[in-house]
Amino acid sequence: MEHYSINTYNESSLHNTLKAFYAHTYGGKTEVSADGHIYDVLTEDKTVIEIQTKNLSRLLPKVSDILSKGYKIKLVYPLVYRSRIVVTDQNGKKISNRLSPKKGCIYDIFRELTKLYPVLLEKNFTLEVITINIIEHRIKYQHPVQSANKKRRYRRDWIKVNKRLDEIIETHTFSSKKDYLDLLPENLPQEFCAKDFALPRYAHLIIWVLVRMKVIRQTGIKNRSRIYTVCED
């Protein structure tokens, strides 16, 4: 695993921290306005770096337009492995500091690719998934409150006010069929079905995305299960 010190980039938000980190790493400028877009980072060799902390599908129109203009684009998605949740009262007094029991894994990325698959194998497109640990700050109230974006179905007695980068654990780069195929389980038979995956939670989602990327294809049905094989180049 690759570990990076991020103290230098410890800003107020996850997005701003990563934007500064990538601008420094690749020698780029931030918040560059060009071609009707505002790019998170634009490097000297005209590579666009876009950082999206959630809802990758929203970027499809922008990514498609950037590619049509001949730019290279690196789309960075921070995938949270562990969150440390720090809760304070409204005056800033710390109430609790704990690790969330939830853990992420690289296969979670497929949930974000269900609408982005049309560009994933484009020549000038790279997806970079960085597995990270974050610190999430919540403010506790004496009564249930609605979230800032007003999307809570049920009110809670706290509001999330910030997410900060704690540590970059590892980086996965995807730009070719092989990069995605490397995520398939080892010792997968030449013809396989979802039951052959040691990842029952993700199997159907992975297959759905890879079929639409034309990385794998369906060859038939056996015992009521759809059978797939890797597409030849």
Tab-separated table of C-alpha atoms in Angstrom:
chain	number	residue	atom	x	y	z
A	1	MET	CA	0.000	0.000	0.000
A	2	GLU	CA	1.094	3.543	-0.736
A	3	HIS	CA	0.818	5.964	2.159
A	4	TYR	CA	1.082	9.722	1.760
A	5	SER	CA	1.504	12.447	4.344
A	6	ILE	CA	-1.218	15.036	3.780
A	7	ASN	CA	-0.449	17.479	6.584
A	8	THR	CA	0.633	20.089	4.058
A	9	TYR	CA	-2.798	19.959	2.437
A	10	ASN	CA	-4.939	19.804	5.548
A	11	GLU	CA	-7.532	22.363	4.467
A	12	SER	CA	-11.135	22.748	5.524
A	13	SER	CA	-12.682	20.249	3.157
A	14	LEU	CA	-11.903	16.965	1.465
A	15	HIS	CA	-12.353	18.377	-2.036
A	16	ASN	CA	-10.123	21.402	-1.451
A	17	THR	CA	-7.423	19.251	0.119
A	18	LEU	CA	-7.325	16.838	-2.809
A	19	LYS	CA	-7.390	19.692	-5.298
A	20	ALA	CA	-4.317	21.235	-3.678
A	21	PHE	CA	-2.613	17.846	-3.454
A	22	TYR	CA	-3.097	17.024	-7.139
A	23	ALA	CA	-2.161	20.519	-8.290
A	24	HIS	CA	1.107	20.249	-6.360
A	25	THR	CA	1.784	16.670	-7.476
A	26	TYR	CA	1.225	17.332	-11.185
A	27	GLY	CA	2.343	20.967	-11.343
A	28	GLY	CA	-1.083	22.306	-12.275
A	29	LYS	CA	-3.240	25.350	-11.595
A	30	THR	CA	-6.541	25.141	-9.746
A	31	GLU	CA	-9.941	26.541	-10.681
A	32	VAL	CA	-9.011	27.214	-14.296
A	33	SER	CA	-11.805	28.642	-16.458
A	34	ALA	CA	-11.628	27.487	-20.102
A	35	ASP	CA	-13.896	26.149	-22.858
A	36	GLY	CA	-17.018	26.940	-20.886
A	37	HIS	CA	-15.894	24.890	-17.878
A	38	ILE	CA	-14.114	25.461	-14.595
A	39	TYR	CA	-11.476	22.757	-14.169
A	40	ASP	CA	-10.398	21.650	-10.697
A	41	VAL	CA	-6.815	21.321	-11.935
A	42	LEU	CA	-5.244	21.965	-15.352
A	43	THR	CA	-1.651	20.840	-15.828
A	44	GLU	CA	1.011	22.294	-18.116
A	45	ASP	CA	0.562	19.431	-20.585
A	46	LYS	CA	-3.158	20.242	-20.794
A	47	THR	CA	-4.385	17.353	-18.688
A	48	VAL	CA	-7.615	18.123	-16.856
A	49	ILE	CA	-7.888	16.683	-13.348
A	50	GLU	CA	-11.416	16.583	-11.956
A	51	ILE	CA	-12.046	15.544	-8.361
A	52	GLN	CA	-15.497	14.221	-7.539
A	53	THR	CA	-16.236	13.015	-4.017
A	54	LYS	CA	-19.644	11.529	-4.923
A	55	ASN	CA	-22.145	11.111	-7.767
A	56	LEU	CA	-19.692	10.477	-10.605
A	57	SER	CA	-22.596	10.143	-13.047
A	58	ARG	CA	-23.150	13.899	-12.868
A	59	LEU	CA	-19.816	14.417	-14.588
A	60	LEU	CA	-20.624	12.446	-17.739
A	61	PRO	CA	-21.666	15.466	-19.861
A	62	LYS	CA	-18.635	17.485	-18.736
A	63	VAL	CA	-16.210	14.584	-19.241
A	64	SER	CA	-17.639	13.861	-22.691
A	65	ASP	CA	-17.266	17.505	-23.698
A	66	ILE	CA	-13.694	17.713	-22.394
A	67	LEU	CA	-12.734	14.587	-24.351
A	68	SER	CA	-14.374	15.959	-27.497
A	69	LYS	CA	-12.082	19.000	-27.258
A	70	GLY	CA	-8.972	16.789	-27.318
A	71	TYR	CA	-7.962	17.106	-23.668
A	72	LYS	CA	-6.701	14.269	-21.530
A	73	ILE	CA	-8.699	13.902	-18.347
A	74	LYS	CA	-7.977	12.213	-15.033
A	75	LEU	CA	-11.092	11.740	-12.923
A	76	VAL	CA	-10.212	11.306	-9.264
A	77	TYR	CA	-12.645	9.571	-6.936
A	78	PRO	CA	-11.843	9.311	-3.208
A	79	LEU	CA	-13.241	6.056	-1.847
A	80	VAL	CA	-13.592	6.136	1.925
A	81	TYR	CA	-12.177	3.113	3.734
A	82	ARG	CA	-12.711	4.296	7.315
A	83	SER	CA	-14.249	7.404	8.834
A	84	ARG	CA	-13.383	8.871	12.215
A	85	ILE	CA	-16.451	10.702	13.462
A	86	VAL	CA	-15.872	13.681	15.731
A	87	VAL	CA	-19.001	15.103	17.384
A	88	THR	CA	-19.073	18.523	19.060
A	89	ASP	CA	-21.794	20.678	20.529
A	90	GLN	CA	-22.786	23.994	18.973
A	91	ASN	CA	-20.044	25.753	20.940
A	92	GLY	CA	-17.309	23.478	19.634
A	93	LYS	CA	-16.925	21.348	22.771
A	94	LYS	CA	-16.010	17.781	21.849
A	95	ILE	CA	-18.610	15.180	22.794
A	96	SER	CA	-17.233	12.036	21.169
A	97	ASN	CA	-14.509	10.736	18.871
A	98	ARG	CA	-14.994	7.282	17.365
A	99	LEU	CA	-14.293	5.155	14.308
A	100	SER	CA	-17.280	4.333	12.137
A	101	PRO	CA	-17.897	0.560	11.945
A	102	LYS	CA	-18.431	0.844	8.185
A	103	LYS	CA	-15.538	-0.068	5.886
A	104	GLY	CA	-15.296	0.623	2.181
A	105	CYS	CA	-13.562	-1.465	-0.478
A	106	ILE	CA	-12.466	-0.957	-4.068
A	107	TYR	CA	-15.559	-2.743	-5.429
A	108	ASP	CA	-17.750	0.071	-4.099
A	109	ILE	CA	-16.560	2.080	-7.105
A	110	PHE	CA	-18.878	0.099	-9.395
A	111	ARG	CA	-21.885	1.823	-7.834
A	112	GLU	CA	-20.495	5.058	-9.260
A	113	LEU	CA	-19.879	3.670	-12.744
A	114	THR	CA	-23.409	2.669	-13.747
A	115	LYS	CA	-23.851	5.850	-15.828
A	116	LEU	CA	-20.217	6.701	-16.494
A	117	TYR	CA	-19.355	3.514	-18.396
A	118	PRO	CA	-19.599	5.116	-21.892
A	119	VAL	CA	-16.315	7.008	-21.350
A	120	LEU	CA	-14.348	4.631	-19.133
A	121	LEU	CA	-12.309	3.141	-21.977
A	122	GLU	CA	-11.886	6.318	-24.015
A	123	LYS	CA	-8.272	6.839	-25.118
A	124	ASN	CA	-7.679	10.052	-23.154
A	125	PHE	CA	-9.649	9.109	-20.040
A	126	THR	CA	-8.223	7.800	-16.767
A	127	LEU	CA	-10.120	6.966	-13.594
A	128	GLU	CA	-8.063	7.211	-10.428
A	129	VAL	CA	-9.601	5.760	-7.288
A	130	ILE	CA	-7.834	6.726	-4.092
A	131	THR	CA	-8.717	4.777	-0.976
A	132	ILE	CA	-8.682	7.153	1.982
A	133	ASN	CA	-9.441	7.579	5.650
A	134	ILE	CA	-11.343	10.717	6.606
A	135	ILE	CA	-12.359	12.712	9.649
A	136	GLU	CA	-16.021	13.655	9.654
A	137	HIS	CA	-17.160	16.545	11.870
A	138	ARG	CA	-20.710	16.546	13.194
A	139	ILE	CA	-22.489	19.106	15.361
A	140	LYS	CA	-24.997	17.729	17.875
A	141	TYR	CA	-28.247	19.546	18.672
A	142	GLN	CA	-30.741	19.224	21.488
A	143	HIS	CA	-33.537	18.358	19.075
A	144	PRO	CA	-33.884	16.639	15.677
A	145	VAL	CA	-32.904	18.855	12.742
A	146	GLN	CA	-33.016	18.697	8.959
A	147	SER	CA	-29.770	18.445	6.984
A	148	ALA	CA	-28.390	21.483	5.164
A	149	ASN	CA	-29.413	20.066	1.772
A	150	LYS	CA	-32.887	19.225	3.150
A	151	LYS	CA	-32.684	15.635	1.868
A	152	ARG	CA	-33.140	13.800	5.144
A	153	ARG	CA	-36.122	11.519	5.220
A	154	TYR	CA	-35.989	11.448	9.004
A	155	ARG	CA	-34.542	14.237	11.104
A	156	ARG	CA	-31.655	13.512	13.445
A	157	ASP	CA	-30.081	15.390	16.334
A	158	TRP	CA	-26.856	16.139	14.432
A	159	ILE	CA	-25.645	17.735	11.216
A	160	LYS	CA	-22.524	16.811	9.263
A	161	VAL	CA	-20.568	20.015	8.671
A	162	ASN	CA	-17.274	18.880	7.163
A	163	LYS	CA	-15.120	16.003	5.924
A	164	ARG	CA	-11.326	16.222	6.100
A	165	LEU	CA	-8.700	13.980	4.574
A	166	ASP	CA	-6.793	12.014	7.186
A	167	GLU	CA	-4.742	9.598	5.074
A	168	ILE	CA	-4.376	8.342	1.510
A	169	ILE	CA	-3.963	4.571	1.769
A	170	GLU	CA	-3.596	3.411	-1.821
A	171	THR	CA	-4.289	4.364	-5.424
A	172	HIS	CA	-5.901	2.346	-8.206
A	173	THR	CA	-5.613	3.648	-11.765
A	174	PHE	CA	-7.984	2.488	-14.502
A	175	SER	CA	-7.434	3.285	-18.168
A	176	SER	CA	-7.669	-0.059	-19.978
A	177	LYS	CA	-9.727	-3.255	-20.065
A	178	LYS	CA	-6.964	-5.053	-18.180
A	179	ASP	CA	-7.212	-2.611	-15.277
A	180	TYR	CA	-10.866	-3.506	-14.788
A	181	LEU	CA	-10.345	-7.219	-15.422
A	182	ASP	CA	-7.721	-7.237	-12.677
A	183	LEU	CA	-10.566	-6.662	-10.215
A	184	LEU	CA	-12.225	-9.940	-11.109
A	185	PRO	CA	-11.712	-12.812	-8.642
A	186	GLU	CA	-8.646	-14.972	-9.178
A	187	ASN	CA	-9.144	-18.428	-10.715
A	188	LEU	CA	-12.382	-17.376	-12.388
A	189	PRO	CA	-13.249	-20.028	-15.031
A	190	GLN	CA	-13.161	-19.073	-18.704
A	191	GLU	CA	-16.958	-19.109	-18.698
A	192	PHE	CA	-18.470	-17.909	-15.450
A	193	CYS	CA	-21.625	-16.686	-13.779
A	194	ALA	CA	-22.328	-14.421	-10.820
A	195	LYS	CA	-22.198	-17.398	-8.451
A	196	ASP	CA	-18.516	-17.905	-9.330
A	197	PHE	CA	-17.659	-14.581	-7.696
A	198	ALA	CA	-16.464	-14.669	-4.107
A	199	LEU	CA	-18.146	-11.265	-3.909
A	200	PRO	CA	-21.889	-11.988	-3.723
A	201	ARG	CA	-22.591	-8.434	-2.592
A	202	TYR	CA	-21.013	-6.955	-5.726
A	203	ALA	CA	-21.161	-9.704	-8.379
A	204	HIS	CA	-24.239	-8.598	-10.325
A	205	LEU	CA	-23.219	-4.936	-10.192
A	206	ILE	CA	-19.698	-5.678	-11.474
A	207	ILE	CA	-21.090	-7.840	-14.273
A	208	TRP	CA	-23.678	-5.202	-15.242
A	209	VAL	CA	-21.010	-2.511	-15.648
A	210	LEU	CA	-18.433	-4.701	-17.408
A	211	VAL	CA	-20.991	-5.992	-19.926
A	212	ARG	CA	-21.909	-2.438	-20.896
A	213	MET	CA	-18.232	-1.537	-21.174
A	214	LYS	CA	-17.894	-4.538	-23.519
A	215	VAL	CA	-15.180	-5.982	-21.294
A	216	ILE	CA	-17.173	-9.175	-20.787
A	217	ARG	CA	-20.117	-10.587	-22.738
A	218	GLN	CA	-22.928	-13.056	-22.158
A	219	THR	CA	-22.528	-16.385	-23.939
A	220	GLY	CA	-25.636	-18.210	-22.787
A	221	ILE	CA	-27.720	-19.446	-19.861
A	222	LYS	CA	-27.038	-22.552	-17.790
A	223	ASN	CA	-29.118	-23.773	-14.862
A	224	ARG	CA	-31.003	-20.459	-14.933
A	225	SER	CA	-27.764	-18.510	-14.547
A	226	ARG	CA	-26.368	-16.190	-17.191
A	227	ILE	CA	-22.938	-17.259	-18.401
A	228	TYR	CA	-20.231	-14.752	-19.345
A	229	THR	CA	-16.744	-14.697	-20.805
A	230	VAL	CA	-14.086	-12.023	-21.307
A	231	CYS	CA	-14.374	-10.218	-24.650
A	232	GLU	CA	-11.521	-10.664	-27.077
A	233	ASP	CA	-9.712	-7.475	-28.127
